[in-house]
mmCIF file of C-alpha atoms in Angstrom:
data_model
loop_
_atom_site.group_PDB
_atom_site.id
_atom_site.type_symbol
_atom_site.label_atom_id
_atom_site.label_comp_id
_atom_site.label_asym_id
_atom_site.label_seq_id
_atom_site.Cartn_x
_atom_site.Cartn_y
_atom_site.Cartn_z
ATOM 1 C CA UNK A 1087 4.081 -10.673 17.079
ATOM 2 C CA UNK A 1088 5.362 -11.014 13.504
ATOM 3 C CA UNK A 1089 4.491 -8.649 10.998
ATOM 4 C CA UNK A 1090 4.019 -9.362 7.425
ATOM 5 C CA UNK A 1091 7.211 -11.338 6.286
ATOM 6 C CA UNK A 1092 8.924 -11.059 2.801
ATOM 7 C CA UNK A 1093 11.629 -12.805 1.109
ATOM 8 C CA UNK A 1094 13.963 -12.272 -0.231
ATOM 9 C CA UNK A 1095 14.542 -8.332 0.685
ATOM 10 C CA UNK A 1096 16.679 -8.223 -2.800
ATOM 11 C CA UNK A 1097 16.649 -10.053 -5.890
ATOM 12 C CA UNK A 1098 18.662 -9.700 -8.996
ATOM 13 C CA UNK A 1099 17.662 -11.551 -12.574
ATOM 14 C CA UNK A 1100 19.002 -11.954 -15.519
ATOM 15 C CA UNK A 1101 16.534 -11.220 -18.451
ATOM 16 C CA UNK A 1102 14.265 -14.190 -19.021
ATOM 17 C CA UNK A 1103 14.923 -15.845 -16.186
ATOM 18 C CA UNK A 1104 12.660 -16.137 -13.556
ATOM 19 C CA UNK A 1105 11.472 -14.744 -10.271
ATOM 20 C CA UNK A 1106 9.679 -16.189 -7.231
ATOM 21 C CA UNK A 1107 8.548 -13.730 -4.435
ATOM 22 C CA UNK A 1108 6.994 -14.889 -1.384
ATOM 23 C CA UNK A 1109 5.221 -13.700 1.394
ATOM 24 C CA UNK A 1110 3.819 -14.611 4.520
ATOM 25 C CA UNK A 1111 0.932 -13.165 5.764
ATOM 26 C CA UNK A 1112 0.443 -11.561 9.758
ATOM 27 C CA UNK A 1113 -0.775 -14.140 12.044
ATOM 28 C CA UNK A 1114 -4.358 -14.252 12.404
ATOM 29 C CA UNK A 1115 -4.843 -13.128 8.822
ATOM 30 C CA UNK A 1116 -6.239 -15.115 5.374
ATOM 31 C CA UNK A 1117 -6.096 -12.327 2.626
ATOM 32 C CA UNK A 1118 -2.918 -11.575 0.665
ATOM 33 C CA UNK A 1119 -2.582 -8.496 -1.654
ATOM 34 C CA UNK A 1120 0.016 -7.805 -4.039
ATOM 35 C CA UNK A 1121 1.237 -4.771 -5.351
ATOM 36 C CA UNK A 1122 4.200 -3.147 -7.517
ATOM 37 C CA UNK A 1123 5.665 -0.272 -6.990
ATOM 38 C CA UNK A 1124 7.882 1.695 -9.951
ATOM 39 C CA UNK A 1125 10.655 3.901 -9.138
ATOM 40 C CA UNK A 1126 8.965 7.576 -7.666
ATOM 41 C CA UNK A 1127 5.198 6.032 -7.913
ATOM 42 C CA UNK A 1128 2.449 5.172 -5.956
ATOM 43 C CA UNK A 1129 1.638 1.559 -5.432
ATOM 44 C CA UNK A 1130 -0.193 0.285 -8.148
ATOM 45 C CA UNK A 1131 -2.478 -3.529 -7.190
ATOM 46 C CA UNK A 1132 -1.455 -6.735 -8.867
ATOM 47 C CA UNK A 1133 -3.736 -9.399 -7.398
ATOM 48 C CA UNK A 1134 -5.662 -10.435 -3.989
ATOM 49 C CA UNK A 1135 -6.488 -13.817 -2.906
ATOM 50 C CA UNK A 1136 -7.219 -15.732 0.040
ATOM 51 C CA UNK A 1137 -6.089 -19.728 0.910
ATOM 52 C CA UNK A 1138 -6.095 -21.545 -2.442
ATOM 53 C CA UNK A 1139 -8.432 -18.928 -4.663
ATOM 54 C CA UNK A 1140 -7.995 -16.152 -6.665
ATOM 55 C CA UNK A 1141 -10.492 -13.409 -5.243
ATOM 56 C CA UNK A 1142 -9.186 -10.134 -7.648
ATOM 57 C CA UNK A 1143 -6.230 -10.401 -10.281
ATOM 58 C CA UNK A 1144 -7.414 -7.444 -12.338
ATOM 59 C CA UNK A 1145 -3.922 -5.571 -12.013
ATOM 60 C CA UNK A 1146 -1.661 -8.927 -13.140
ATOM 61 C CA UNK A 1147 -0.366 -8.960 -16.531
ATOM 62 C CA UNK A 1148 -1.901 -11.435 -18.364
ATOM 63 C CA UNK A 1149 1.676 -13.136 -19.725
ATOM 64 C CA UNK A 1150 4.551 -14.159 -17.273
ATOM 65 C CA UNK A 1151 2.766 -13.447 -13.592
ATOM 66 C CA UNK A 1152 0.927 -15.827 -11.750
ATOM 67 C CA UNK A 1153 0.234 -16.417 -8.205
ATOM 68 C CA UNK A 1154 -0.589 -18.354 -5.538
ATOM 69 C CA UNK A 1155 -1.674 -18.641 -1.966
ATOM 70 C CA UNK A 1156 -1.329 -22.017 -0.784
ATOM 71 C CA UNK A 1157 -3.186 -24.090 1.976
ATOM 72 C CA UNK A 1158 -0.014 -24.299 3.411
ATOM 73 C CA UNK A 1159 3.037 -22.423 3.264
ATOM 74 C CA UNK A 1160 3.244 -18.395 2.178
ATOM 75 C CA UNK A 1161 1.790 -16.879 -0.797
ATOM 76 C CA UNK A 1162 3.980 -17.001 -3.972
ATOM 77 C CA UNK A 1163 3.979 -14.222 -7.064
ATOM 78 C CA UNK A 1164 6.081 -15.766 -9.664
ATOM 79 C CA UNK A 1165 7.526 -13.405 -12.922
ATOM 80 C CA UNK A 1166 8.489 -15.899 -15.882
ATOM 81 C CA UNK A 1167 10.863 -14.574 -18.140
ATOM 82 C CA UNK A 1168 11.641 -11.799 -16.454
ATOM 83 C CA UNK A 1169 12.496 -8.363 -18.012
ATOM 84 C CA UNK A 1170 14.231 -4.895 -17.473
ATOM 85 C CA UNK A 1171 10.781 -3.399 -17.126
ATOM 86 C CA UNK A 1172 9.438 -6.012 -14.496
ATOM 87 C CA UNK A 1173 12.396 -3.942 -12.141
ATOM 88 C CA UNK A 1174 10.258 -2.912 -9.121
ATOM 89 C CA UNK A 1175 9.537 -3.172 -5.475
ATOM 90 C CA UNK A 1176 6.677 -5.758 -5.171
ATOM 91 C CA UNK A 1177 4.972 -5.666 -1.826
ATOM 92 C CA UNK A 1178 2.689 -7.741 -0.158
ATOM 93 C CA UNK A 1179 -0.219 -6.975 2.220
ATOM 94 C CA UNK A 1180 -2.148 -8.968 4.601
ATOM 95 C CA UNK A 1181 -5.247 -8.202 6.542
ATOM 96 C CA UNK A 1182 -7.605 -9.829 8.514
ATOM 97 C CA UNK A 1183 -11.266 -11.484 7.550
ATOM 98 C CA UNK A 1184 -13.489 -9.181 9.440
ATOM 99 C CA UNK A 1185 -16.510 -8.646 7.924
ATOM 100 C CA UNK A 1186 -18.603 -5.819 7.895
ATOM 101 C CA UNK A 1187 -15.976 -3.163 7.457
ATOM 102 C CA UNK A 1188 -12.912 -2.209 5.236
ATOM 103 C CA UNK A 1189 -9.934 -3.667 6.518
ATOM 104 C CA UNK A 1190 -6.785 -2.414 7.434
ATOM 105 C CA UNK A 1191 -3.773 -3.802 5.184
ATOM 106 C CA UNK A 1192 -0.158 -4.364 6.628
ATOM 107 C CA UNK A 1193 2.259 -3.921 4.370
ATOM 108 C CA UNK A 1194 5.660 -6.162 4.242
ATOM 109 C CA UNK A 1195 8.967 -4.618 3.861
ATOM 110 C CA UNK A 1196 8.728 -5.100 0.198
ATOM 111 C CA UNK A 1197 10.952 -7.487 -2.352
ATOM 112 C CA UNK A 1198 13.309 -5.133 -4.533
ATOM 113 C CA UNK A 1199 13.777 -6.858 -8.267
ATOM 114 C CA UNK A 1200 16.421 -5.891 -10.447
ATOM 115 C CA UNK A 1201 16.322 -7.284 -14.021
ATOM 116 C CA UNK A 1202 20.155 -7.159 -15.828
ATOM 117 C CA UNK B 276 -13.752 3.451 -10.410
ATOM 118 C CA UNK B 277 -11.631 4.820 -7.657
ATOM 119 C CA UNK B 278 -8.672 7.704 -7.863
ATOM 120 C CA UNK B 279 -7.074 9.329 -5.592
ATOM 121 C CA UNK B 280 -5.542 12.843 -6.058
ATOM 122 C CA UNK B 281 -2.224 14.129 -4.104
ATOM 123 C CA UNK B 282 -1.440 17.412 -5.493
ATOM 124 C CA UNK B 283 1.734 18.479 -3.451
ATOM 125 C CA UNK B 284 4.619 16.639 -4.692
ATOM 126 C CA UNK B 285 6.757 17.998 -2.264
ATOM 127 C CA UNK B 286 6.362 20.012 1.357
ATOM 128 C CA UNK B 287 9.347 21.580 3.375
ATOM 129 C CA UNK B 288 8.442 22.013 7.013
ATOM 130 C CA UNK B 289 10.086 23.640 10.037
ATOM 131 C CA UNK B 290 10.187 21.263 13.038
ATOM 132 C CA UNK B 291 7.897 21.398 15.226
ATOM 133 C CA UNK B 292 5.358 22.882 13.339
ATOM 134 C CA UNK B 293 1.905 21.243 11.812
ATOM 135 C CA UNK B 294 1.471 19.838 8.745
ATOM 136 C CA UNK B 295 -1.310 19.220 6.749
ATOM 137 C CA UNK B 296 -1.119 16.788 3.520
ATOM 138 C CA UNK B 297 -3.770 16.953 0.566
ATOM 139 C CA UNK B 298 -5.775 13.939 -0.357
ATOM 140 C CA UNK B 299 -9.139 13.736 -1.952
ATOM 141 C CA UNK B 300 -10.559 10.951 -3.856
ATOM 142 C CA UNK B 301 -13.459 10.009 -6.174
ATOM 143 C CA UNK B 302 -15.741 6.946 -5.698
ATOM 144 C CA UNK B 303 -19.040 5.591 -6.439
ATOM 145 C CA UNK B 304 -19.078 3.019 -3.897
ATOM 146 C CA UNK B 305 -21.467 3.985 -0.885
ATOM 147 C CA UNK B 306 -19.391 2.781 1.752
ATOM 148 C CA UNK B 307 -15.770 2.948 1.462
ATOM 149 C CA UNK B 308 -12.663 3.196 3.373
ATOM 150 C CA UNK B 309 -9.512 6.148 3.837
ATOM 151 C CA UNK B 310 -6.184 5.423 4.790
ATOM 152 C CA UNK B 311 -2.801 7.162 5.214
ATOM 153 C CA UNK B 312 0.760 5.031 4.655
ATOM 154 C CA UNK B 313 4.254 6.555 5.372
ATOM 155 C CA UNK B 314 7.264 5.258 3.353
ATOM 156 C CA UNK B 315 10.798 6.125 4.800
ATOM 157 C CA UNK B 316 13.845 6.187 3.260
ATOM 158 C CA UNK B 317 14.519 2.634 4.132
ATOM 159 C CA UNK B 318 11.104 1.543 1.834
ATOM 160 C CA UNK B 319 8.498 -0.447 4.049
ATOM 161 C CA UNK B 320 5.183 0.960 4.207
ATOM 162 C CA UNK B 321 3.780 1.860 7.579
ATOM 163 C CA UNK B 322 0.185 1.691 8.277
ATOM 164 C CA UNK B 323 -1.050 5.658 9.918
ATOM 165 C CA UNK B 324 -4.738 6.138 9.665
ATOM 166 C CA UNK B 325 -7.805 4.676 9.269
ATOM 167 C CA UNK B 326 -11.175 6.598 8.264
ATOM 168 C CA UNK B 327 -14.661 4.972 7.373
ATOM 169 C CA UNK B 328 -16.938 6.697 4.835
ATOM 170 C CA UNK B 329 -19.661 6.519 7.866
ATOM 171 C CA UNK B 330 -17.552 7.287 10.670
ATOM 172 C CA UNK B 331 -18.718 10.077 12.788
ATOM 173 C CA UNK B 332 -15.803 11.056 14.240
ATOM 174 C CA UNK B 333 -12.419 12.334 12.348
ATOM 175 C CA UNK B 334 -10.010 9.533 12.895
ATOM 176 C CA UNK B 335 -6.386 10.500 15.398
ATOM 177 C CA UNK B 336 -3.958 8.294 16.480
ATOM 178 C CA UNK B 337 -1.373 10.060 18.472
ATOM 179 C CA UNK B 338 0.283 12.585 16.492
ATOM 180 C CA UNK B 339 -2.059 11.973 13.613
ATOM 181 C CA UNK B 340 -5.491 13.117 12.531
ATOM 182 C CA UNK B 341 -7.454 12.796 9.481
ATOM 183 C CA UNK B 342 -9.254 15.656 8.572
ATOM 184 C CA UNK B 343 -12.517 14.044 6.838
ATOM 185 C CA UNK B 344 -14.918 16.259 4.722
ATOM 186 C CA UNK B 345 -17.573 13.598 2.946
ATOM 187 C CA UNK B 346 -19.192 16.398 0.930
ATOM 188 C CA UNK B 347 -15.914 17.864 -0.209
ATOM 189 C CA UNK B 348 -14.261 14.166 -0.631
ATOM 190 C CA UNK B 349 -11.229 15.228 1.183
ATOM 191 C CA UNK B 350 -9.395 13.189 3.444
ATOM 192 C CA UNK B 351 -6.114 15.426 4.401
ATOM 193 C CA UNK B 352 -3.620 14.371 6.903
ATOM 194 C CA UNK B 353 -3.118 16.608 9.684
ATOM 195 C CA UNK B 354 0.809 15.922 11.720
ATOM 196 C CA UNK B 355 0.811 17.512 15.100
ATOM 197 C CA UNK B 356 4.198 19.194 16.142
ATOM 198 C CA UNK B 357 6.821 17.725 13.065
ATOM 199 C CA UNK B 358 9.687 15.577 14.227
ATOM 200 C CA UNK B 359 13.067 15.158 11.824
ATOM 201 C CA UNK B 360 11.787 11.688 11.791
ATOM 202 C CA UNK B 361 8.604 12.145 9.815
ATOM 203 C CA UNK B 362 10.554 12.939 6.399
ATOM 204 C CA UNK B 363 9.079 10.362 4.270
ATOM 205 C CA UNK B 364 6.765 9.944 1.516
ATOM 206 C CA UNK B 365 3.463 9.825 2.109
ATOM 207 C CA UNK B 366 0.825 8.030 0.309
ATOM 208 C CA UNK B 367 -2.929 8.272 0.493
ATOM 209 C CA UNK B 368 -5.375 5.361 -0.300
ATOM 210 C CA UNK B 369 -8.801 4.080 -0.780
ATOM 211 C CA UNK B 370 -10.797 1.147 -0.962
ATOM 212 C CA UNK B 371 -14.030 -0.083 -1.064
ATOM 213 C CA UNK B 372 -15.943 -2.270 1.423
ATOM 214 C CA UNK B 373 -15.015 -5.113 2.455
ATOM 215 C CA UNK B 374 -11.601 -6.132 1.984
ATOM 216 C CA UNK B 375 -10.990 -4.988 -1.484
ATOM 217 C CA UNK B 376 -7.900 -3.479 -3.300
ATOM 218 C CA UNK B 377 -6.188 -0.488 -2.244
ATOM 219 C CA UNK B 378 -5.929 2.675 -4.744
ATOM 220 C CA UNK B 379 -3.146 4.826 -4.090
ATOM 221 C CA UNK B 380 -2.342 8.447 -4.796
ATOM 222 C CA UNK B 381 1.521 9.824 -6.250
ATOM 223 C CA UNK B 382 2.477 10.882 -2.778
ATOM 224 C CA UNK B 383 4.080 13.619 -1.090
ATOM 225 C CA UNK B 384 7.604 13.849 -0.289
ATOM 226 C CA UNK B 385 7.810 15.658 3.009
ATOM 227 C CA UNK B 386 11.311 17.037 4.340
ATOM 228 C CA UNK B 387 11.151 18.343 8.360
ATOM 229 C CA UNK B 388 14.018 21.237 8.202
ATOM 230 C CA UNK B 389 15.685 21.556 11.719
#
């Protein structure tokens, strides 16, 4: 009974290098959220989407982030040219696609970035 | 446009005791959705509560209640007898129906003295 999985826990970058965070979703479930969390903040939402769309990316920067959700394989958020202000815990949430209600979200155990 | 408000930064709390954390929110989406997320020390994010706009019934799961008030849009967090292992922070959230983006508050840090 996996939870929502997250790799890798830590990650350090250089500046303008990149970074690839990925996340698979609990079993059973098609919608990925993203979200970044600064140092003594709330989480704050990047981007949802479910197998190969895009539903809500109103919280991505427009330069450097993009991501993905593939038909196969887990759900990508990739930071080009990273820098000392993309340092953050990114999480990723997963729920299920029940209609009808609002769904519960399970968190992962979060990727921690550090930009040098 | 959703918010969420969390006015106490920080609550100290004898063990044992009941606590009661602040939340209330602002929405003008009919139908909407509550929930409360602890965040240890160690950083992961556990799921607490779940309340719907149109429940009729305040939500409780085990040690946990939500204290819903629709006409006050207040959804506070109510923790039964305090354990040491409830220091966290806690975060209140909102989101709209269907499965939509969550909207979080600042937290609360709360500390359980022994």
């Amino acid at each position: 009974n996996a939870g929502v999985m997250q790799n890798p826990r830590h990650l350090v970058r250089r500046r303008g290098q990149e970074a690839r965070l990925r996340c698979s979703p609990m079993k059973g479930h098609s919608h990925v959220y993203w979200y970044r969390q600064l140092p003594e903040e709330g989480l704050k939402f990047m981007v949802y989407l479910q197998k190969e769309n895009i539903i809500d990316e109103s919280g991505m920067p427009k330069e450097r982030f993009s991501a993905e959700f593939p038909k196969e394989g887990p759900s990508i958020l990739r930071i080009q040219q990273v820098v000392r202000g993309d340092s953050a815990a990114y999480f990723c949430a997963s729920s299920s696609s029940t209609s009808g209600r609002t769904d519960t979200q399970y968190f992962g155990p979060g990727t921690r970035l550090t930009v040098l | 446009a959703q918010k969420i408000t969390q006015t106490q930064p920080g609550m100290f709390v004898q063990e044992k005791e009941a606590v009661t954390l602040d939340c209330t929110y602002d929405t003008s989406d009919p139908s909407y959705g509550l929930f409360w997320y602890k965040q240890p020390s160690s950083g992961e994010m556990i799921f607490l509560i779940y309340q719907g706009s149109y429940d009729q019934q305040n939500a409780t799961e085990g040690r946990y209640s939500l204290n819903f008030q629709k006409a006050r849009k207040s959804a506070n967090l109510v923790i039964s007898a305090s354990q040491l292992g409830d220091s966290a922070m806690y975060f209140c959230a909102m989101s709209g129906f269907g499965n939509e983006k969550l909207t979080f508050g600042t937290g609360t840090r709360l500390t359980i003295i022994p």
